Tab-separated table of C-alpha atoms in Angstrom:
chain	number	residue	atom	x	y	z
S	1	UNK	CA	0.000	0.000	0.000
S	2	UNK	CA	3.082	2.018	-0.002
S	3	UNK	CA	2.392	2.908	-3.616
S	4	UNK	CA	0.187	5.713	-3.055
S	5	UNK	CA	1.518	6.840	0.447
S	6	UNK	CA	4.945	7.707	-0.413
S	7	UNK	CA	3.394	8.543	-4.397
S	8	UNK	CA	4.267	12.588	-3.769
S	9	UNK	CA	7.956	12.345	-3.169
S	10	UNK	CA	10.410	10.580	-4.724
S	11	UNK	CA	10.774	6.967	-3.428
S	12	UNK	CA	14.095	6.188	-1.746
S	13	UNK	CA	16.378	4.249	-3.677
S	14	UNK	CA	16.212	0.310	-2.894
S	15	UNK	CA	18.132	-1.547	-0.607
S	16	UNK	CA	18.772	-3.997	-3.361
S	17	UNK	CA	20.005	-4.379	-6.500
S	18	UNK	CA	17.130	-5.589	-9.382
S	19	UNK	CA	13.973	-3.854	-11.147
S	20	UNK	CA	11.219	-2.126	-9.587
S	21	UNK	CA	8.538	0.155	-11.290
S	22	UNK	CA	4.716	0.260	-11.610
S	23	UNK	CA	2.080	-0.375	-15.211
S	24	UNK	CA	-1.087	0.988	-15.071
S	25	UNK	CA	-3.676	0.289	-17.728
S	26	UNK	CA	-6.784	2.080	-17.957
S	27	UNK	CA	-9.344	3.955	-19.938
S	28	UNK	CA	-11.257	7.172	-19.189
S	29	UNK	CA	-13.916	9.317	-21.184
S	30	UNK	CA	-12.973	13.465	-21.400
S	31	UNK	CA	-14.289	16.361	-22.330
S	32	UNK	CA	-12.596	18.932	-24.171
S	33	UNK	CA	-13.252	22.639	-24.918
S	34	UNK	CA	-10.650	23.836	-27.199
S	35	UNK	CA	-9.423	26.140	-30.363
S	36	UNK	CA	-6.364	25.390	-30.955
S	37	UNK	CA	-5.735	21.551	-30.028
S	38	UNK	CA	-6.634	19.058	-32.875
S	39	UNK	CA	-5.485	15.566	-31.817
S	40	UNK	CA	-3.696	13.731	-28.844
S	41	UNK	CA	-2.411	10.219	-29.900
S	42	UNK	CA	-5.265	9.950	-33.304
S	43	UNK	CA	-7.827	11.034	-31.343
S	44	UNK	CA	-9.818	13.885	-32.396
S	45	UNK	CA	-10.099	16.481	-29.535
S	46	UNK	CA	-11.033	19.642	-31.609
S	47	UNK	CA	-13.265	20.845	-33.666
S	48	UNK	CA	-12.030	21.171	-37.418
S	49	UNK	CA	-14.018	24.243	-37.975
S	50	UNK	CA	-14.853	27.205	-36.633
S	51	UNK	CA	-17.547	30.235	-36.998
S	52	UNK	CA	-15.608	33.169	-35.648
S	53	UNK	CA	-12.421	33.579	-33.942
S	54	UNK	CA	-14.427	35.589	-31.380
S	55	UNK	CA	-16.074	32.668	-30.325
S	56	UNK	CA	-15.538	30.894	-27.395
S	57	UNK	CA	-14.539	27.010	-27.978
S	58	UNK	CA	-17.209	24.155	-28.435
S	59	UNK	CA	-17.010	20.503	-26.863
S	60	UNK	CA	-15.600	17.635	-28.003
S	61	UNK	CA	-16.208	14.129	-26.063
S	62	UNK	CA	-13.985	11.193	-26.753
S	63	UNK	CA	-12.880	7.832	-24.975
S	64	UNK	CA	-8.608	7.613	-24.556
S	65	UNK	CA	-6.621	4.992	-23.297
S	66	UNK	CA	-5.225	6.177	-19.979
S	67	UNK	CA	-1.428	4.519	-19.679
S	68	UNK	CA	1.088	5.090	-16.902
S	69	UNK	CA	4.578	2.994	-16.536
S	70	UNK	CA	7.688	3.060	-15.098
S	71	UNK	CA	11.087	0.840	-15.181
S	72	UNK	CA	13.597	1.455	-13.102
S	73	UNK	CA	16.826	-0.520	-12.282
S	74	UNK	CA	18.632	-0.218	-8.882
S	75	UNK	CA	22.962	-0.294	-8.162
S	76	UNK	CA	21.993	-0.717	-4.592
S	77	UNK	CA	26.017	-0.281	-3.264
S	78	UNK	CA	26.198	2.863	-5.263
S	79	UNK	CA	22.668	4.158	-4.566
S	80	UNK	CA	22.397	4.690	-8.030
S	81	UNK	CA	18.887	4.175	-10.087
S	82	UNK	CA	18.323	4.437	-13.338
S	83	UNK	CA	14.681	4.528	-14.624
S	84	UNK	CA	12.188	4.957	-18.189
S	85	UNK	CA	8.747	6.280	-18.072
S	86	UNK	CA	6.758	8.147	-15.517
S	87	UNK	CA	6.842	8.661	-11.805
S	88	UNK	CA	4.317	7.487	-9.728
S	89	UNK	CA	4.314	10.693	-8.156
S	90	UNK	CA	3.531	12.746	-11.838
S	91	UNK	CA	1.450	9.686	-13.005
S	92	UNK	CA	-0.873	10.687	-9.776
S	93	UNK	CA	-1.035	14.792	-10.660
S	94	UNK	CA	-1.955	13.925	-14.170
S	95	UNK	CA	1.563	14.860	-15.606
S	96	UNK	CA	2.400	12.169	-18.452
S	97	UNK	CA	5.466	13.003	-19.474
S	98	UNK	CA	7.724	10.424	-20.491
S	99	UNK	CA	11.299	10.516	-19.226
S	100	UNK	CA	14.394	8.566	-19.210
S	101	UNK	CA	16.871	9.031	-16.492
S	102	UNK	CA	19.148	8.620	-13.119
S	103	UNK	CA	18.540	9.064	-9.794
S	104	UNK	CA	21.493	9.267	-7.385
S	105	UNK	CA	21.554	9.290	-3.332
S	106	UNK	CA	23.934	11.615	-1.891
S	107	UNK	CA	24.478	10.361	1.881
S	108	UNK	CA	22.480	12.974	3.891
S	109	UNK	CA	22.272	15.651	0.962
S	110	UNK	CA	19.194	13.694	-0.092
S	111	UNK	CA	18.719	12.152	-3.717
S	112	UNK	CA	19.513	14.356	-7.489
S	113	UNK	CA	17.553	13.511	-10.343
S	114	UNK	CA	18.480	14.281	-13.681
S	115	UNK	CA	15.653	13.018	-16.675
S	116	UNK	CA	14.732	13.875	-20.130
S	117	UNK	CA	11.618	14.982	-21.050
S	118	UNK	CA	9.664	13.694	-23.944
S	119	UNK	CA	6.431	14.855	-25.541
S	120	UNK	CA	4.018	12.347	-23.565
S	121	UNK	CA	1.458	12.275	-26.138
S	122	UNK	CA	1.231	12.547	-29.755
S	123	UNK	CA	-0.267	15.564	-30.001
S	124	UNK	CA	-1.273	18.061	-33.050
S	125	UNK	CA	-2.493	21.215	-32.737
S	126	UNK	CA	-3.943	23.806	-35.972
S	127	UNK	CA	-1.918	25.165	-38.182
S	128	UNK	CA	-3.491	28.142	-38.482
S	129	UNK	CA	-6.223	28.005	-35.476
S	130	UNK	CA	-7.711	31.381	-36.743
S	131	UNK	CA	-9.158	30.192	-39.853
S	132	UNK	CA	-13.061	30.651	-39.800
S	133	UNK	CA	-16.162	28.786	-41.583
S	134	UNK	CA	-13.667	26.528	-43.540
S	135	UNK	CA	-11.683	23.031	-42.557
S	136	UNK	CA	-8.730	23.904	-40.775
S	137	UNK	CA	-5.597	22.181	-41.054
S	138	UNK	CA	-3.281	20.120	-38.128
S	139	UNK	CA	0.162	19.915	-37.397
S	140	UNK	CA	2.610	18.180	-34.758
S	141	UNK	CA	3.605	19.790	-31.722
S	142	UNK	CA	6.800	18.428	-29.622
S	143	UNK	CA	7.498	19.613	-26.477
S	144	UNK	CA	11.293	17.972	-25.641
S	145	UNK	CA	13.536	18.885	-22.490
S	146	UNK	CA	15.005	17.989	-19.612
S	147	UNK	CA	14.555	17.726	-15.697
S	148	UNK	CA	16.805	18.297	-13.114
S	149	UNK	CA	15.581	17.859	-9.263
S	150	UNK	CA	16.894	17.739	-6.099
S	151	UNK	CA	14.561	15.787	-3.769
S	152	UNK	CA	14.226	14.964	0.573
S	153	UNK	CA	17.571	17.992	1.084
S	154	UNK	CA	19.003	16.947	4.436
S	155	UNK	CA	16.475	14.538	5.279
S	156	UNK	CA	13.978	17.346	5.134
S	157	UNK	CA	10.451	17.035	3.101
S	158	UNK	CA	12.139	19.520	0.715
S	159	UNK	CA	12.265	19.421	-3.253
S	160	UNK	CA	13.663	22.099	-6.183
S	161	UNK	CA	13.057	21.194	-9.402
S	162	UNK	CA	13.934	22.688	-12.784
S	163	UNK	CA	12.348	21.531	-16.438
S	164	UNK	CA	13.041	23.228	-19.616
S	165	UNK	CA	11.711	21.852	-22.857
S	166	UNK	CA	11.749	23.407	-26.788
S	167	UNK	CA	8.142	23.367	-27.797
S	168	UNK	CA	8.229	23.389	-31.737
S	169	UNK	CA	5.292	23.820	-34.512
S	170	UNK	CA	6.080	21.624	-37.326
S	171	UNK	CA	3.753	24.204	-39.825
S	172	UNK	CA	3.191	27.628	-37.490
S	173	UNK	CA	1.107	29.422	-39.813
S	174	UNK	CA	-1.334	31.773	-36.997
S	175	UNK	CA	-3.001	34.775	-39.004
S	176	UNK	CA	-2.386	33.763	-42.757
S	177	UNK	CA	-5.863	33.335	-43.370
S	178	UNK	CA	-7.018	37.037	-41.398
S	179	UNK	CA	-4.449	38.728	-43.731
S	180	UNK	CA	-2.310	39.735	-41.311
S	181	UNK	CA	1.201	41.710	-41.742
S	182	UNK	CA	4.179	39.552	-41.620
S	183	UNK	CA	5.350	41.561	-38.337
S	184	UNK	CA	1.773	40.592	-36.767
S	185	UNK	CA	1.822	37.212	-37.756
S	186	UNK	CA	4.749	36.675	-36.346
S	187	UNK	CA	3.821	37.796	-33.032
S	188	UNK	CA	1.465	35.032	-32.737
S	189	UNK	CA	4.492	31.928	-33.296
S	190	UNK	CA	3.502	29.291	-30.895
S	191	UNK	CA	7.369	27.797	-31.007
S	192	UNK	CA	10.101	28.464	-28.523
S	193	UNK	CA	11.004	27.463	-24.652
S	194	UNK	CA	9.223	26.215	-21.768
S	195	UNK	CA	11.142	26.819	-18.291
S	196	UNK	CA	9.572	25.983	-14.799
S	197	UNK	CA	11.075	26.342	-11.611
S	198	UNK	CA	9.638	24.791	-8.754
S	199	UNK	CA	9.430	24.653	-4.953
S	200	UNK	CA	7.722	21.813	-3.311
S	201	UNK	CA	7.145	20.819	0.678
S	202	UNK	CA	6.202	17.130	1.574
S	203	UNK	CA	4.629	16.861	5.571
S	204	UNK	CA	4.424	13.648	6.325
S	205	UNK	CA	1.487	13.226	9.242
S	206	UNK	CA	0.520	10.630	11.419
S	207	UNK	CA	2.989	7.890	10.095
S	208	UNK	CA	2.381	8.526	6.660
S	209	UNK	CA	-1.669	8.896	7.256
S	210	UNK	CA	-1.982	11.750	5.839
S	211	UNK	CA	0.555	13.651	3.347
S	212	UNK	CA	0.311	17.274	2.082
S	213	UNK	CA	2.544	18.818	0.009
S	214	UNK	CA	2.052	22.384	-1.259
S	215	UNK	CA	4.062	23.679	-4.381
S	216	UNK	CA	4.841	26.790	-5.854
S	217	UNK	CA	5.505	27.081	-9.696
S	218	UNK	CA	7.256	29.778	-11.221
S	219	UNK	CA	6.823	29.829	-15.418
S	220	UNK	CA	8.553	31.400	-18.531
S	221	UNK	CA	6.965	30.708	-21.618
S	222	UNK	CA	9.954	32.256	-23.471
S	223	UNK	CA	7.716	31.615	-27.158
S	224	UNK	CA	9.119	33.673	-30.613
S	225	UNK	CA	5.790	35.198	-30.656
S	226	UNK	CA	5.443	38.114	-28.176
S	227	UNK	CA	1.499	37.886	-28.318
S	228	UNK	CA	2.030	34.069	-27.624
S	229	UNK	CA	4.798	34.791	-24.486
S	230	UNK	CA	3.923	34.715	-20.838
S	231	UNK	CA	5.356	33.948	-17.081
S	232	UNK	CA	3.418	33.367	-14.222
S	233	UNK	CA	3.242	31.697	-10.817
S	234	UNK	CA	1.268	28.318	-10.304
S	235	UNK	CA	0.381	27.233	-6.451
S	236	UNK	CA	-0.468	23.505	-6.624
S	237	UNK	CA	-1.113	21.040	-3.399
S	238	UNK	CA	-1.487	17.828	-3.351
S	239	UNK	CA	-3.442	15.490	-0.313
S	240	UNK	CA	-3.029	11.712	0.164
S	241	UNK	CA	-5.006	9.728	2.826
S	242	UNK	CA	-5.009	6.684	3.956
S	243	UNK	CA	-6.967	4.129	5.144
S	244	UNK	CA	-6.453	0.496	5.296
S	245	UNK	CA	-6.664	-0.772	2.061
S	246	UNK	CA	-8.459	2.135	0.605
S	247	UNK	CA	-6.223	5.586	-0.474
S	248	UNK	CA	-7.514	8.812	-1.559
S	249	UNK	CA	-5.486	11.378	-3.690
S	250	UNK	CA	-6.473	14.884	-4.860
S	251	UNK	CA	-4.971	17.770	-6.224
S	252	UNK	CA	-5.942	21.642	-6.729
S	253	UNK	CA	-4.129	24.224	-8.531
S	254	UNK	CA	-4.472	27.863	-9.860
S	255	UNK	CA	-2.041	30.133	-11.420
S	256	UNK	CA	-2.243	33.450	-13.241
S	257	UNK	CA	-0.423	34.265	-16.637
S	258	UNK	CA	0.421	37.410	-17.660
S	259	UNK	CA	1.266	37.749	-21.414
S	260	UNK	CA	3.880	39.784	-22.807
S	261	UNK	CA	2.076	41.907	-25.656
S	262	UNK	CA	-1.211	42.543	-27.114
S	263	UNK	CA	-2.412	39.915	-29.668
S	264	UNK	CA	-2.838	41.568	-32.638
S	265	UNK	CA	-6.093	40.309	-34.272
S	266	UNK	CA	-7.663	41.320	-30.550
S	267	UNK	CA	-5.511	44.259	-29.530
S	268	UNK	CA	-5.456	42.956	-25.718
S	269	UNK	CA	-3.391	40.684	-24.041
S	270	UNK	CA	-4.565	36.977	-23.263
S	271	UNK	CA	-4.352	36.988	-19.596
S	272	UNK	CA	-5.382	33.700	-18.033
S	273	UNK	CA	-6.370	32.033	-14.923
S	274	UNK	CA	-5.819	28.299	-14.596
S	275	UNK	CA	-7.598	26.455	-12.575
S	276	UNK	CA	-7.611	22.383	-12.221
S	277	UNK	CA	-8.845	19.810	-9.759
S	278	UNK	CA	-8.489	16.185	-9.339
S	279	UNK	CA	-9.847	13.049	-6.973
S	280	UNK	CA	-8.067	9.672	-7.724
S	281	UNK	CA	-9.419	6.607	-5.072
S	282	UNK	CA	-7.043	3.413	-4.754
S	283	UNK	CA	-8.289	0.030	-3.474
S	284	UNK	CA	-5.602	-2.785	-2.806
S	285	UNK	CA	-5.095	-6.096	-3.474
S	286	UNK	CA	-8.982	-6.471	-5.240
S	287	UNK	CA	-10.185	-9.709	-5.912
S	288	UNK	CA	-7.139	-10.831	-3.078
S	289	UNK	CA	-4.712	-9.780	-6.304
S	290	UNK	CA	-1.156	-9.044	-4.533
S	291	UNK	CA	0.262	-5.623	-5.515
S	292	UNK	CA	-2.814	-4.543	-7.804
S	293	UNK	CA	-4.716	-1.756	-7.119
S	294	UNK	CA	-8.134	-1.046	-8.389
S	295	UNK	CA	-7.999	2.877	-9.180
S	296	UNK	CA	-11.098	5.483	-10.333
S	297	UNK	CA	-10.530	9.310	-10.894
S	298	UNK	CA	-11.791	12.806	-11.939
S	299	UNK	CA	-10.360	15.434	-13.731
S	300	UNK	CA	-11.021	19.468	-14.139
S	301	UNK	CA	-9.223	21.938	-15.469
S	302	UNK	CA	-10.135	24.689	-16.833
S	303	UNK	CA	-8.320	28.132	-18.360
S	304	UNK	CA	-10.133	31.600	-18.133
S	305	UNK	CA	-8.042	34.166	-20.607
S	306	UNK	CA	-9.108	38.129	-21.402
S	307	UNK	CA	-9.635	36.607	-24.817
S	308	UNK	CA	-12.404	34.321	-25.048
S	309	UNK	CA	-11.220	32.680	-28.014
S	310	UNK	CA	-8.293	31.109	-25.454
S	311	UNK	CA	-10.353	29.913	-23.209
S	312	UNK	CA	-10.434	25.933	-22.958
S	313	UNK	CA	-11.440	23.065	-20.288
S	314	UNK	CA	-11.119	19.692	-19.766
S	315	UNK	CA	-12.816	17.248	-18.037
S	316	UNK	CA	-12.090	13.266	-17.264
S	317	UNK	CA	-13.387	10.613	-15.982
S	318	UNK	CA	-11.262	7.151	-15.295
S	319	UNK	CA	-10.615	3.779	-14.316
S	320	UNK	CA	-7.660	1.486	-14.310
S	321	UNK	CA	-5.548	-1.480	-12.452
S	322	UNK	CA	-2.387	-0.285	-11.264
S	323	UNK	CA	0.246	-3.079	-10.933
S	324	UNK	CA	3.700	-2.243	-8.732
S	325	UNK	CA	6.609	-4.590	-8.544
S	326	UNK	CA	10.250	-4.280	-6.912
């Protein structure tokens, strides 16, 4: 049952050499409101036309598989770990990246990370997301980095971490069909960097009962596009209880954006609220199945920008059989 009470902070490095990990296989049905996404892994999330770009987005519904896994390898004299796929701990706030890395224990220090970070999904967004009453076109969006992290410093519950990733268009083509000037179009380029810095606090209560751990998040979308550019600060906490066999994780989170210039078909900046929300509830060892648990969750999230035509939500509903080994 240790799998979801120790989920939020990295999980110290076995004792012993050999493989450890966790596979969870699910499904889920979502809701998306959207303008600009098209697809994630073939599966049509957006709507292919649009009446106005002054309109807010429509909904989409669709079923998706909902994957997580993990493989990691342990040199148990060297307190080294090596490891491909997702945390348990990301897998839990929704965050699919995929990653390859090392994990290394540092004596008292505590333990460094270092991963790369891969675009989880396929995903394509429009080409040109402005183009009205006519079949828009997609195009692939990657969103490659890294991940450094430096997790339990001097046995405390505290964590820094540090992402960047290149985000890049394959066809960025914003405001060819509105006619806009080169100089305007190119404020709205979607491609460029990603950085987050983070700061996270893990209070472990009542012998691992209950576990709380606020974060702070502080963002630079450094994009080409100075319509497109923001930074912003993200507060996101995260609650685990337990109870016997039963384990109950949620998450909220909000964060403000504030964008760099105008957008130039609106003449106002996109400003945005985030907001998201999520309830995951684990059941061990159903059916008397060793090292499965049963898992069901929700999903919200939802952006509020200045310009309507920004806004977006998603919604999800899940359920899945999560398998850990070691």
């Amino acid at each position: 049952m240790a799998a979801c009470s120790q989920a939020y902070a990295l999980d110290a490095i076995p004792q012993q050499d050999g493989f450890s990990g966790f596979v969870n296989l699910g499904a889920g049905i979502t809701n998306v409101e959207s303008n600009t996404l098209a697809e994630i892994s073939g599966i049509n999330l957006g709507n292919k036309s649009i009446d106005s770009v002054f309109d807010s987005p429509k909904d989409k519904s669709a079923g998706i598989p909902v994957i997580g896994l993990e493989i990691a390898y342990t040199f148990a004299e060297s307190r080294t770990q090596i490891f491909l796929g997702n945390q348990l701990e990301d897998y839990l706030r929704f965050d699919f990246s995929t990653r390859a890395g090392i994990r290394q224990e540092i004596g008292k220090a505590g333990i460094i990370g270092v991963s790369y970070l891969q675009t989880p999904l396929a995903t394509e967004v429009w080409e040109d997301p402005f183009v009205e009453n006519s079949d828009r076109n997609s195009t692939d969006r990657t969103s490659n980095g890294f991940r450094l992290i430096w997790d339990k410093m001097y046995g405390t519950g505290l964590e820094l971490s540090y992402s960047q990733r290149e985000i890049d268009i394959d066809d960025e083509r914003s405001g060819e069909f509105l006619g806009l000037m080169e100089e305007e179009k190119n404020a709205l380029d979607r491609n460029g960097d990603s950085r987050r810095f983070a700061i996270k606090y893990t209070f472990n209560v009542d012998k691992g009962k209950h576990i709380i751990s606020p974060q702070f998040t502080f963002i630079d979308q450094d994009l080409d596009g100075e319509s497109m550019a923001y930074d912003g600060v993200a507060l996101n906490v995260n609650y685990i209880y337990s109870m016997g066999r039963w384990h109950f994780v949620s998450n909220a989170s909000i964060a403000g954006l504030n964008y760099d210039e105008e957008n130039p078909i609106y003449d106002q900046k996109a400003d945005t609220q985030r907001y998201g929300a999520s309830f995951t509830a684990f059941y061990g060892a159903p059916f008397g199945w060793k090292n499965w648990l049963f898992n069901t969750g929700v999903v919200w999230f939802e952006e509020d920008s200045d310009i309507k035509f920004y806004d977006s939500s998603v919604q999800l509903l899940s359920a899945g059989m999560l398998y850990r080994f070691k």
